[in-house]
Amino acid sequence: MFGEPGKTKFQIDLRRHLRGQNICDNLIHLICEVAEASKYVINAVRTGDLGVAGTSNLYGEEQLALDVLSDRIIKKRLVHSGVVCSIASEEMDDIYKVTSDTNGFYSVAYDPLDGSSLVDVNLAVGTIVSIYAGCDLFQEGRKQVAALYILYGPRVSLVYSVGNGVHEFTMNQLMEFTLTRENVRMHPNGNIYSPGGQRNKYSPGVENFIRHLEERGAKLRYSGGFVPDINQVLMKGKGIFMYPALNGSPNGKLRLLFELNPMAYLVENAGGSATNGTTPILDLKPETLDQRAPIFIGSTEDVMKAMEFVNS
Ligand code: AHG
Ligand code: MN
Ligand code: MN
C-alpha cells in the first residue's frame, strides 16, 4: 500500500492545485493560510457560545461574538503570513497596515463570518475573501488576483479562483481541502431565484422581474446567507441571486469590498455575470470601506433580463 492512510492517490489537495495555477508562491501561501484559518473559524462556529456578545463562559470570562472571534482568527493569520501589507474586514473600522512594503505583497478584504446571525438557528454561514496585488484596497473588483469563500454547512467547502476557472474543495476527515469540482461553469439561464430584502420595498421594476421569474416557473431558494445562497447558484450552475435597491436603502445591503466583489469575481470566472443594475459589479470603483451596492448575480441571461426590468 502506498501513500498516507486515509488518502487515495486521486485526491488533489488545495496547495497542489494552486501550484498548477501559474501564480507566485506568495499568493499560494496566502490562500493556504486563509484555508488554515478557516479550520479555527469552523471550530469556533461549531463549539462557541451562540453569538451573544458579552456572555460569560464556565469560568466567568467574557466571550467574544463569533464574528469578532472569526475576525481575530483570520487577521492574526494574515498578519503573520509575511505576504500581506493591507487588511480590511467587515469587522474593522479602518484599513490595518501590516507593512508599507509592496513588493510581492498582497492586500486582503474579507468578511470573516457572513450571516453570523444565522448561527443561532443553525443555518449555513461562510467566510468571504478578496485579494489584490500591492497595498491598495480601493481598486475595481476586476483587479482582484484571487477570490474565495469557505462555506460552513453540513460540510465545509472552499471555492476559489485566481482568474483561471472556479474550483471547489471539500474538507475531508483529516481537515484537508481536497478537490471536488474543477472548472465549475454556469449555464446562461436557470430556474432558481434567491431574492434578498423585503419585497414590499422593491421598486416596480424589480417586482415585475420577480413576477416574470415566478411565471417562468423559477423556484424560490433563499437561505439568508450570502455564501450558501451564492454557492447554490454556482454549484447548480444556474439561477440568480439578487439583493436589490430597497425603498429607503438605494444601495441595497451588501458591501462591495467584502461581499460583492469576491462573489462577482467567482461568478464571472464561471461564465456568469454580476451587475448593480447598470454597471458590472467588478467595474465599480470603491471609495469607502463600507460602500454598498445593489446586486443581481448569476446566470448571464437572467442577469441581463433583470437589467431590462430594472431599467424599464
Ligand atoms: P452579515 O452577517 O455579514 O452582516 O451579512 C448578512 C447578509 C448576507 O449573508 C445575506 O445575503 C443578507 O445579509 C441577508 O439579508 P436579508 O435578511 O435582509 O435578506
Ligand atoms: Mn456579510
Ligand atoms: Mn459578517
mmCIF file of C-alpha atoms and ligand atoms in Angstrom:
data_model
loop_
_atom_site.group_PDB
_atom_site.id
_atom_site.type_symbol
_atom_site.label_atom_id
_atom_site.label_comp_id
_atom_site.label_asym_id
_atom_site.label_seq_id
_atom_site.Cartn_x
_atom_site.Cartn_y
_atom_site.Cartn_z
ATOM 1 C CA MET A 1 0.000 0.000 0.000
ATOM 2 C CA PHE A 2 1.275 3.449 -0.926
ATOM 3 C CA GLY A 3 0.506 6.922 0.354
ATOM 4 C CA GLU A 4 -0.743 8.184 3.702
ATOM 5 C CA PRO A 5 -3.631 6.412 5.432
ATOM 6 C CA GLY A 6 -6.991 7.888 4.514
ATOM 7 C CA LYS A 7 -5.711 9.314 1.262
ATOM 8 C CA THR A 8 -6.328 7.852 -2.136
ATOM 9 C CA LYS A 9 -3.828 8.664 -4.814
ATOM 10 C CA PHE A 10 -6.591 10.507 -6.686
ATOM 11 C CA GLN A 11 -7.076 13.228 -4.084
ATOM 12 C CA ILE A 12 -5.702 16.617 -5.078
ATOM 13 C CA ASP A 13 -5.300 18.986 -2.207
ATOM 14 C CA LEU A 14 -5.576 22.749 -2.327
ATOM 15 C CA ARG A 15 -1.841 23.503 -2.285
ATOM 16 C CA ARG A 16 -1.130 21.078 -5.069
ATOM 17 C CA HIS A 17 -3.938 22.511 -7.156
ATOM 18 C CA LEU A 18 -2.694 26.056 -6.564
ATOM 19 C CA ARG A 19 0.771 25.022 -7.697
ATOM 20 C CA GLY A 20 -0.716 24.156 -11.078
ATOM 21 C CA GLN A 21 -2.190 27.643 -11.500
ATOM 22 C CA ASN A 22 0.891 29.566 -12.639
ATOM 23 C CA ILE A 23 0.755 32.034 -9.755
ATOM 24 C CA CYS A 24 3.533 33.189 -7.445
ATOM 25 C CA ASP A 25 4.476 31.332 -4.273
ATOM 26 C CA ASN A 26 3.383 34.213 -2.028
ATOM 27 C CA LEU A 27 -0.165 34.001 -3.350
ATOM 28 C CA ILE A 28 -0.237 30.225 -2.899
ATOM 29 C CA HIS A 29 0.993 30.708 0.661
ATOM 30 C CA LEU A 30 -1.643 33.377 1.332
ATOM 31 C CA ILE A 31 -4.570 31.283 0.083
ATOM 32 C CA CYS A 32 -3.344 28.288 2.096
ATOM 33 C CA GLU A 33 -3.084 30.485 5.209
ATOM 34 C CA VAL A 34 -6.720 31.566 4.765
ATOM 35 C CA ALA A 35 -7.695 27.899 4.367
ATOM 36 C CA GLU A 36 -5.835 27.083 7.604
ATOM 37 C CA ALA A 37 -7.540 29.959 9.448
ATOM 38 C CA SER A 38 -10.943 28.672 8.335
ATOM 39 C CA LYS A 39 -10.365 25.484 10.336
ATOM 40 C CA TYR A 40 -10.286 27.552 13.517
ATOM 41 C CA VAL A 41 -13.320 29.546 12.401
ATOM 42 C CA ILE A 42 -15.375 26.403 11.807
ATOM 43 C CA ASN A 43 -14.270 25.091 15.192
ATOM 44 C CA ALA A 44 -15.449 28.331 16.815
ATOM 45 C CA VAL A 45 -18.760 28.214 14.911
ATOM 46 C CA ARG A 46 -19.384 24.609 15.912
ATOM 47 C CA THR A 47 -18.454 24.875 19.563
ATOM 48 C CA GLY A 48 -18.604 28.543 20.592
ATOM 49 C CA ASP A 49 -21.240 30.290 22.651
ATOM 50 C CA LEU A 50 -24.131 31.185 20.446
ATOM 51 C CA GLY A 51 -23.208 34.566 19.088
ATOM 52 C CA VAL A 52 -24.287 36.629 22.067
ATOM 53 C CA ALA A 53 -21.605 39.192 22.791
ATOM 54 C CA GLY A 54 -20.925 39.838 26.438
ATOM 55 C CA THR A 55 -21.992 36.440 27.781
ATOM 56 C CA SER A 56 -19.519 34.667 30.031
ATOM 57 C CA ASN A 57 -18.191 31.110 29.921
ATOM 58 C CA LEU A 58 -17.865 28.471 32.639
ATOM 59 C CA TYR A 59 -15.088 30.487 34.297
ATOM 60 C CA GLY A 60 -16.928 33.792 34.187
ATOM 61 C CA GLU A 61 -14.753 35.089 31.352
ATOM 62 C CA GLU A 62 -16.231 37.313 28.681
ATOM 63 C CA GLN A 63 -16.967 35.569 25.396
ATOM 64 C CA LEU A 64 -16.475 37.193 22.052
ATOM 65 C CA ALA A 65 -19.240 37.239 19.475
ATOM 66 C CA LEU A 66 -18.460 34.700 16.767
ATOM 67 C CA ASP A 67 -17.949 37.270 14.030
ATOM 68 C CA VAL A 68 -15.455 39.192 16.196
ATOM 69 C CA LEU A 69 -13.644 35.975 17.111
ATOM 70 C CA SER A 70 -13.541 34.869 13.455
ATOM 71 C CA ASP A 71 -12.144 38.259 12.513
ATOM 72 C CA ARG A 72 -9.323 37.901 15.054
ATOM 73 C CA ILE A 73 -8.501 34.382 13.886
ATOM 74 C CA ILE A 74 -8.192 35.432 10.251
ATOM 75 C CA LYS A 75 -6.486 38.767 10.885
ATOM 76 C CA LYS A 76 -3.786 37.141 13.035
ATOM 77 C CA ARG A 77 -3.077 34.578 10.356
ATOM 78 C CA LEU A 78 -2.855 37.272 7.661
ATOM 79 C CA VAL A 79 -0.583 39.487 9.744
ATOM 80 C CA HIS A 80 1.798 36.581 10.387
ATOM 81 C CA SER A 81 1.688 35.283 6.821
ATOM 82 C CA GLY A 82 4.571 37.578 5.840
ATOM 83 C CA VAL A 83 2.970 38.330 2.463
ATOM 84 C CA VAL A 84 0.181 40.783 3.355
ATOM 85 C CA CYS A 85 0.520 44.582 3.547
ATOM 86 C CA SER A 86 -3.072 45.898 3.941
ATOM 87 C CA ILE A 87 -6.055 44.249 5.579
ATOM 88 C CA ALA A 88 -9.677 45.348 5.713
ATOM 89 C CA SER A 89 -12.572 43.415 7.144
ATOM 90 C CA GLU A 90 -16.252 43.929 7.748
ATOM 91 C CA GLU A 91 -15.447 43.989 11.472
ATOM 92 C CA MET A 92 -12.746 46.716 11.310
ATOM 93 C CA ASP A 93 -13.309 50.476 11.163
ATOM 94 C CA ASP A 94 -10.142 51.197 9.204
ATOM 95 C CA ILE A 95 -7.564 49.545 6.996
ATOM 96 C CA TYR A 96 -4.913 47.729 9.025
ATOM 97 C CA LYS A 97 -1.428 48.304 7.607
ATOM 98 C CA VAL A 98 0.918 45.406 8.269
ATOM 99 C CA THR A 99 3.869 46.866 6.360
ATOM 100 C CA SER A 100 4.487 49.577 3.800
ATOM 101 C CA ASP A 101 6.432 47.107 1.698
ATOM 102 C CA THR A 102 4.533 46.487 -1.541
ATOM 103 C CA ASN A 103 6.915 44.247 -3.447
ATOM 104 C CA GLY A 104 5.410 40.782 -3.710
ATOM 105 C CA PHE A 105 2.814 41.663 -1.068
ATOM 106 C CA TYR A 106 -0.966 41.413 -1.188
ATOM 107 C CA SER A 107 -3.951 43.187 0.278
ATOM 108 C CA VAL A 108 -6.919 41.324 1.616
ATOM 109 C CA ALA A 109 -10.528 42.409 2.184
ATOM 110 C CA TYR A 110 -12.725 39.869 3.922
ATOM 111 C CA ASP A 111 -15.990 39.171 5.666
ATOM 112 C CA PRO A 112 -14.906 36.831 8.476
ATOM 113 C CA LEU A 113 -18.323 35.365 9.222
ATOM 114 C CA ASP A 114 -21.031 36.288 6.804
ATOM 115 C CA GLY A 115 -24.528 35.539 8.033
ATOM 116 C CA SER A 116 -23.355 35.360 11.646
ATOM 117 C CA SER A 117 -26.911 35.832 12.957
ATOM 118 C CA LEU A 118 -27.824 32.522 11.261
ATOM 119 C CA VAL A 119 -25.559 30.535 13.594
ATOM 120 C CA ASP A 120 -28.177 30.832 16.373
ATOM 121 C CA VAL A 121 -30.664 28.947 14.191
ATOM 122 C CA ASN A 122 -28.053 26.512 12.850
ATOM 123 C CA LEU A 123 -28.104 27.624 9.227
ATOM 124 C CA ALA A 124 -25.046 27.724 6.996
ATOM 125 C CA VAL A 125 -22.586 30.623 7.161
ATOM 126 C CA GLY A 126 -19.291 31.450 5.469
ATOM 127 C CA THR A 127 -16.104 33.462 5.135
ATOM 128 C CA ILE A 128 -15.573 35.607 2.017
ATOM 129 C CA VAL A 129 -12.109 36.758 0.893
ATOM 130 C CA SER A 130 -10.907 39.166 -1.798
ATOM 131 C CA ILE A 131 -7.207 39.525 -2.690
ATOM 132 C CA TYR A 132 -5.352 42.292 -4.577
ATOM 133 C CA ALA A 133 -1.686 42.600 -5.508
ATOM 134 C CA GLY A 134 0.033 45.532 -3.758
ATOM 135 C CA CYS A 135 -1.308 47.654 -0.909
ATOM 136 C CA ASP A 136 -4.260 49.452 -2.487
ATOM 137 C CA LEU A 137 -7.655 48.113 -1.491
ATOM 138 C CA PHE A 138 -9.639 50.761 -3.366
ATOM 139 C CA GLN A 139 -9.348 49.142 -6.761
ATOM 140 C CA GLU A 140 -12.080 47.886 -9.085
ATOM 141 C CA GLY A 141 -13.023 44.294 -8.337
ATOM 142 C CA ARG A 142 -11.799 43.314 -11.788
ATOM 143 C CA LYS A 143 -8.273 43.872 -10.492
ATOM 144 C CA GLN A 144 -8.582 41.150 -7.859
ATOM 145 C CA VAL A 145 -5.920 38.484 -8.296
ATOM 146 C CA ALA A 146 -7.901 35.914 -6.327
ATOM 147 C CA ALA A 147 -11.207 35.480 -4.551
ATOM 148 C CA LEU A 148 -12.539 32.665 -2.431
ATOM 149 C CA TYR A 149 -15.152 31.706 0.070
ATOM 150 C CA ILE A 150 -15.390 28.993 2.663
ATOM 151 C CA LEU A 151 -18.858 27.628 3.310
ATOM 152 C CA TYR A 152 -19.561 26.213 6.769
ATOM 153 C CA GLY A 153 -22.511 23.936 6.087
ATOM 154 C CA PRO A 154 -23.113 20.251 6.810
ATOM 155 C CA ARG A 155 -19.759 20.010 5.018
ATOM 156 C CA VAL A 156 -17.048 22.621 4.807
ATOM 157 C CA SER A 157 -16.157 23.633 1.270
ATOM 158 C CA LEU A 158 -13.750 26.156 -0.197
ATOM 159 C CA VAL A 159 -14.306 27.694 -3.619
ATOM 160 C CA TYR A 160 -11.559 29.773 -5.227
ATOM 161 C CA SER A 161 -10.500 31.404 -8.441
ATOM 162 C CA VAL A 162 -7.240 33.054 -9.428
ATOM 163 C CA GLY A 163 -8.725 34.092 -12.768
ATOM 164 C CA ASN A 164 -8.422 30.695 -14.367
ATOM 165 C CA GLY A 165 -11.687 28.904 -13.645
ATOM 166 C CA VAL A 166 -13.530 28.246 -10.395
ATOM 167 C CA HIS A 167 -12.689 25.235 -8.285
ATOM 168 C CA GLU A 168 -14.364 23.632 -5.279
ATOM 169 C CA PHE A 169 -12.606 21.778 -2.475
ATOM 170 C CA THR A 170 -14.250 19.922 0.396
ATOM 171 C CA MET A 171 -12.773 19.391 3.823
ATOM 172 C CA ASN A 172 -12.103 15.706 4.466
ATOM 173 C CA GLN A 173 -11.835 13.842 7.764
ATOM 174 C CA LEU A 174 -8.210 14.922 8.097
ATOM 175 C CA MET A 175 -9.355 18.562 7.758
ATOM 176 C CA GLU A 176 -7.626 18.838 4.385
ATOM 177 C CA PHE A 177 -9.309 20.578 1.477
ATOM 178 C CA THR A 178 -9.438 18.185 -1.456
ATOM 179 C CA LEU A 179 -10.654 18.928 -4.964
ATOM 180 C CA THR A 180 -14.306 18.029 -5.575
ATOM 181 C CA ARG A 181 -15.249 20.133 -8.637
ATOM 182 C CA GLU A 182 -12.861 21.674 -11.131
ATOM 183 C CA ASN A 183 -13.770 24.407 -13.626
ATOM 184 C CA VAL A 184 -17.311 24.997 -12.440
ATOM 185 C CA ARG A 185 -19.323 26.575 -15.284
ATOM 186 C CA MET A 186 -22.644 28.427 -15.226
ATOM 187 C CA HIS A 187 -25.474 27.858 -17.713
ATOM 188 C CA PRO A 188 -26.769 31.023 -19.430
ATOM 189 C CA ASN A 189 -30.103 30.735 -17.593
ATOM 190 C CA GLY A 190 -31.618 28.922 -14.651
ATOM 191 C CA ASN A 191 -34.724 28.129 -12.638
ATOM 192 C CA ILE A 192 -33.708 29.249 -9.158
ATOM 193 C CA TYR A 193 -34.038 32.751 -7.738
ATOM 194 C CA SER A 194 -32.694 33.953 -4.453
ATOM 195 C CA PRO A 195 -34.079 37.411 -3.540
ATOM 196 C CA GLY A 196 -32.829 39.377 -0.508
ATOM 197 C CA GLY A 197 -34.633 42.140 1.380
ATOM 198 C CA GLN A 198 -38.357 42.799 1.856
ATOM 199 C CA ARG A 199 -40.433 42.503 -1.261
ATOM 200 C CA ASN A 200 -42.739 45.386 -0.297
ATOM 201 C CA LYS A 201 -39.671 47.640 -0.512
ATOM 202 C CA TYR A 202 -38.771 46.604 -4.073
ATOM 203 C CA SER A 203 -39.022 49.049 -6.975
ATOM 204 C CA PRO A 204 -41.779 48.295 -9.557
ATOM 205 C CA GLY A 205 -39.039 47.070 -11.976
ATOM 206 C CA VAL A 206 -37.670 44.509 -9.502
ATOM 207 C CA GLU A 207 -41.208 43.462 -8.510
ATOM 208 C CA ASN A 208 -42.008 42.869 -12.208
ATOM 209 C CA PHE A 209 -38.815 40.854 -12.611
ATOM 210 C CA ILE A 210 -39.827 38.629 -9.680
ATOM 211 C CA ARG A 211 -43.278 38.113 -11.262
ATOM 212 C CA HIS A 212 -41.570 37.223 -14.541
ATOM 213 C CA LEU A 213 -39.421 34.622 -12.752
ATOM 214 C CA GLU A 214 -42.449 33.176 -10.972
ATOM 215 C CA GLU A 215 -44.407 32.953 -14.235
ATOM 216 C CA ARG A 216 -41.438 31.185 -15.782
ATOM 217 C CA GLY A 217 -41.702 28.596 -13.000
ATOM 218 C CA ALA A 218 -38.485 29.548 -11.214
ATOM 219 C CA LYS A 219 -38.188 28.248 -7.653
ATOM 220 C CA LEU A 220 -37.519 30.447 -4.641
ATOM 221 C CA ARG A 221 -34.347 29.332 -2.861
ATOM 222 C CA TYR A 222 -33.192 31.820 -0.244
ATOM 223 C CA SER A 223 -31.458 30.878 2.998
ATOM 224 C CA GLY A 224 -30.487 34.388 4.109
ATOM 225 C CA GLY A 225 -26.787 33.502 3.996
ATOM 226 C CA PHE A 226 -24.923 35.053 1.088
ATOM 227 C CA VAL A 227 -22.309 32.279 0.930
ATOM 228 C CA PRO A 228 -24.709 29.301 0.818
ATOM 229 C CA ASP A 229 -27.089 31.192 -1.489
ATOM 230 C CA ILE A 230 -24.303 32.026 -3.974
ATOM 231 C CA ASN A 231 -22.822 28.544 -3.594
ATOM 232 C CA GLN A 232 -26.160 27.036 -4.585
ATOM 233 C CA VAL A 233 -26.375 29.134 -7.766
ATOM 234 C CA LEU A 234 -22.720 28.475 -8.619
ATOM 235 C CA MET A 235 -22.656 24.732 -7.933
ATOM 236 C CA LYS A 236 -26.016 24.052 -9.565
ATOM 237 C CA GLY A 237 -24.588 26.163 -12.380
ATOM 238 C CA LYS A 238 -27.767 28.156 -12.857
ATOM 239 C CA GLY A 239 -30.013 30.735 -11.274
ATOM 240 C CA ILE A 240 -29.881 34.274 -9.974
ATOM 241 C CA PHE A 241 -29.237 35.857 -6.576
ATOM 242 C CA MET A 242 -30.286 39.437 -6.022
ATOM 243 C CA TYR A 243 -30.157 41.982 -3.259
ATOM 244 C CA PRO A 244 -31.728 44.979 -4.972
ATOM 245 C CA ALA A 245 -32.104 48.613 -4.000
ATOM 246 C CA LEU A 246 -34.884 48.877 -1.447
ATOM 247 C CA ASN A 247 -37.208 51.733 -0.671
ATOM 248 C CA GLY A 248 -35.117 53.631 1.900
ATOM 249 C CA SER A 249 -31.882 51.699 1.041
ATOM 250 C CA PRO A 250 -30.953 52.765 -2.512
ATOM 251 C CA ASN A 251 -27.687 50.797 -2.339
ATOM 252 C CA GLY A 252 -29.219 47.595 -1.026
ATOM 253 C CA LYS A 253 -27.415 45.905 1.860
ATOM 254 C CA LEU A 254 -24.361 44.008 0.737
ATOM 255 C CA ARG A 255 -20.895 45.535 0.757
ATOM 256 C CA LEU A 256 -18.761 45.953 -2.342
ATOM 257 C CA LEU A 257 -15.338 45.190 -0.850
ATOM 258 C CA PHE A 258 -16.158 42.298 1.431
ATOM 259 C CA GLU A 259 -19.099 40.595 -0.248
ATOM 260 C CA LEU A 260 -19.917 41.703 -3.794
ATOM 261 C CA ASN A 261 -16.506 41.922 -5.463
ATOM 262 C CA PRO A 262 -15.231 38.487 -4.439
ATOM 263 C CA MET A 263 -18.535 36.800 -5.370
ATOM 264 C CA ALA A 264 -18.753 38.704 -8.674
ATOM 265 C CA TYR A 265 -15.179 37.633 -9.487
ATOM 266 C CA LEU A 266 -16.034 33.981 -8.815
ATOM 267 C CA VAL A 267 -19.310 34.033 -10.748
ATOM 268 C CA GLU A 268 -17.763 35.847 -13.754
ATOM 269 C CA ASN A 269 -14.921 33.344 -13.752
ATOM 270 C CA ALA A 270 -17.529 30.590 -14.022
ATOM 271 C CA GLY A 271 -19.130 32.289 -17.053
ATOM 272 C CA GLY A 272 -21.893 34.120 -15.138
ATOM 273 C CA SER A 273 -22.470 37.856 -14.619
ATOM 274 C CA ALA A 274 -22.947 40.367 -11.817
ATOM 275 C CA THR A 275 -24.357 43.893 -12.086
ATOM 276 C CA ASN A 276 -25.740 46.624 -9.863
ATOM 277 C CA GLY A 277 -28.464 47.156 -12.490
ATOM 278 C CA THR A 278 -26.419 49.337 -14.831
ATOM 279 C CA THR A 279 -22.712 48.598 -14.321
ATOM 280 C CA PRO A 280 -20.852 45.327 -13.829
ATOM 281 C CA ILE A 281 -20.038 44.983 -10.124
ATOM 282 C CA LEU A 282 -16.364 44.401 -10.995
ATOM 283 C CA ASP A 283 -16.147 47.826 -12.718
ATOM 284 C CA LEU A 284 -17.414 49.837 -9.734
ATOM 285 C CA LYS A 285 -14.733 51.991 -8.142
ATOM 286 C CA PRO A 286 -14.752 51.596 -4.361
ATOM 287 C CA GLU A 287 -14.492 54.862 -2.482
ATOM 288 C CA THR A 288 -15.223 53.846 1.085
ATOM 289 C CA LEU A 289 -14.703 50.632 3.016
ATOM 290 C CA ASP A 290 -18.375 50.182 3.785
ATOM 291 C CA GLN A 291 -19.660 51.046 0.300
ATOM 292 C CA ARG A 292 -22.781 49.081 -0.625
ATOM 293 C CA ALA A 293 -24.408 48.350 -3.967
ATOM 294 C CA PRO A 294 -27.480 46.547 -5.261
ATOM 295 C CA ILE A 295 -26.589 43.242 -6.911
ATOM 296 C CA PHE A 296 -28.033 40.858 -9.500
ATOM 297 C CA ILE A 297 -25.656 37.928 -9.899
ATOM 298 C CA GLY A 298 -25.743 34.515 -11.552
ATOM 299 C CA SER A 299 -26.658 33.104 -14.978
ATOM 300 C CA THR A 300 -25.855 35.729 -17.608
ATOM 301 C CA GLU A 301 -29.214 35.748 -19.448
ATOM 302 C CA ASP A 302 -31.095 36.013 -16.137
ATOM 303 C CA VAL A 303 -28.897 38.914 -15.056
ATOM 304 C CA MET A 304 -29.499 40.652 -18.427
ATOM 305 C CA LYS A 305 -33.248 40.110 -18.011
ATOM 306 C CA ALA A 306 -33.063 41.648 -14.521
ATOM 307 C CA MET A 307 -31.346 44.718 -16.009
ATOM 308 C CA GLU A 308 -34.090 45.063 -18.639
ATOM 309 C CA PHE A 309 -36.805 45.022 -15.964
ATOM 310 C CA VAL A 310 -34.950 47.258 -13.528
ATOM 311 C CA ASN A 311 -34.293 49.896 -16.184
ATOM 312 C CA SER A 312 -37.722 49.814 -17.861
HETATM 313 P P1 AHG B 1 -23.535 39.754 7.706
HETATM 314 O O1 AHG B 1 -23.972 38.651 8.619
HETATM 315 O O2 AHG B 1 -22.066 39.637 7.361
HETATM 316 O O3 AHG B 1 -23.885 41.121 8.205
HETATM 317 O O4 AHG B 1 -24.321 39.601 6.291
HETATM 318 C C1 AHG B 1 -25.595 39.059 6.178
HETATM 319 C C2 AHG B 1 -26.071 39.252 4.754
HETATM 320 C C3 AHG B 1 -25.940 38.066 3.828
HETATM 321 O O5 AHG B 1 -25.451 36.899 4.371
HETATM 322 C C4 AHG B 1 -27.321 37.847 3.267
HETATM 323 O O6 AHG B 1 -27.283 37.675 1.877
HETATM 324 C C5 AHG B 1 -28.075 39.060 3.674
HETATM 325 O O7 AHG B 1 -27.399 39.620 4.759
HETATM 326 C C6 AHG B 1 -29.476 38.715 4.069
HETATM 327 O O8 AHG B 1 -30.183 39.862 4.313
HETATM 328 P P2 AHG B 1 -31.798 39.873 4.473
HETATM 329 O O9 AHG B 1 -32.090 39.145 5.748
HETATM 330 O O10 AHG B 1 -32.113 41.334 4.532
HETATM 331 O O11 AHG B 1 -32.390 39.194 3.250
HETATM 332 MN MN MN B 2 -21.589 39.915 5.474
HETATM 333 MN MN MN B 3 -20.019 39.443 8.626
#
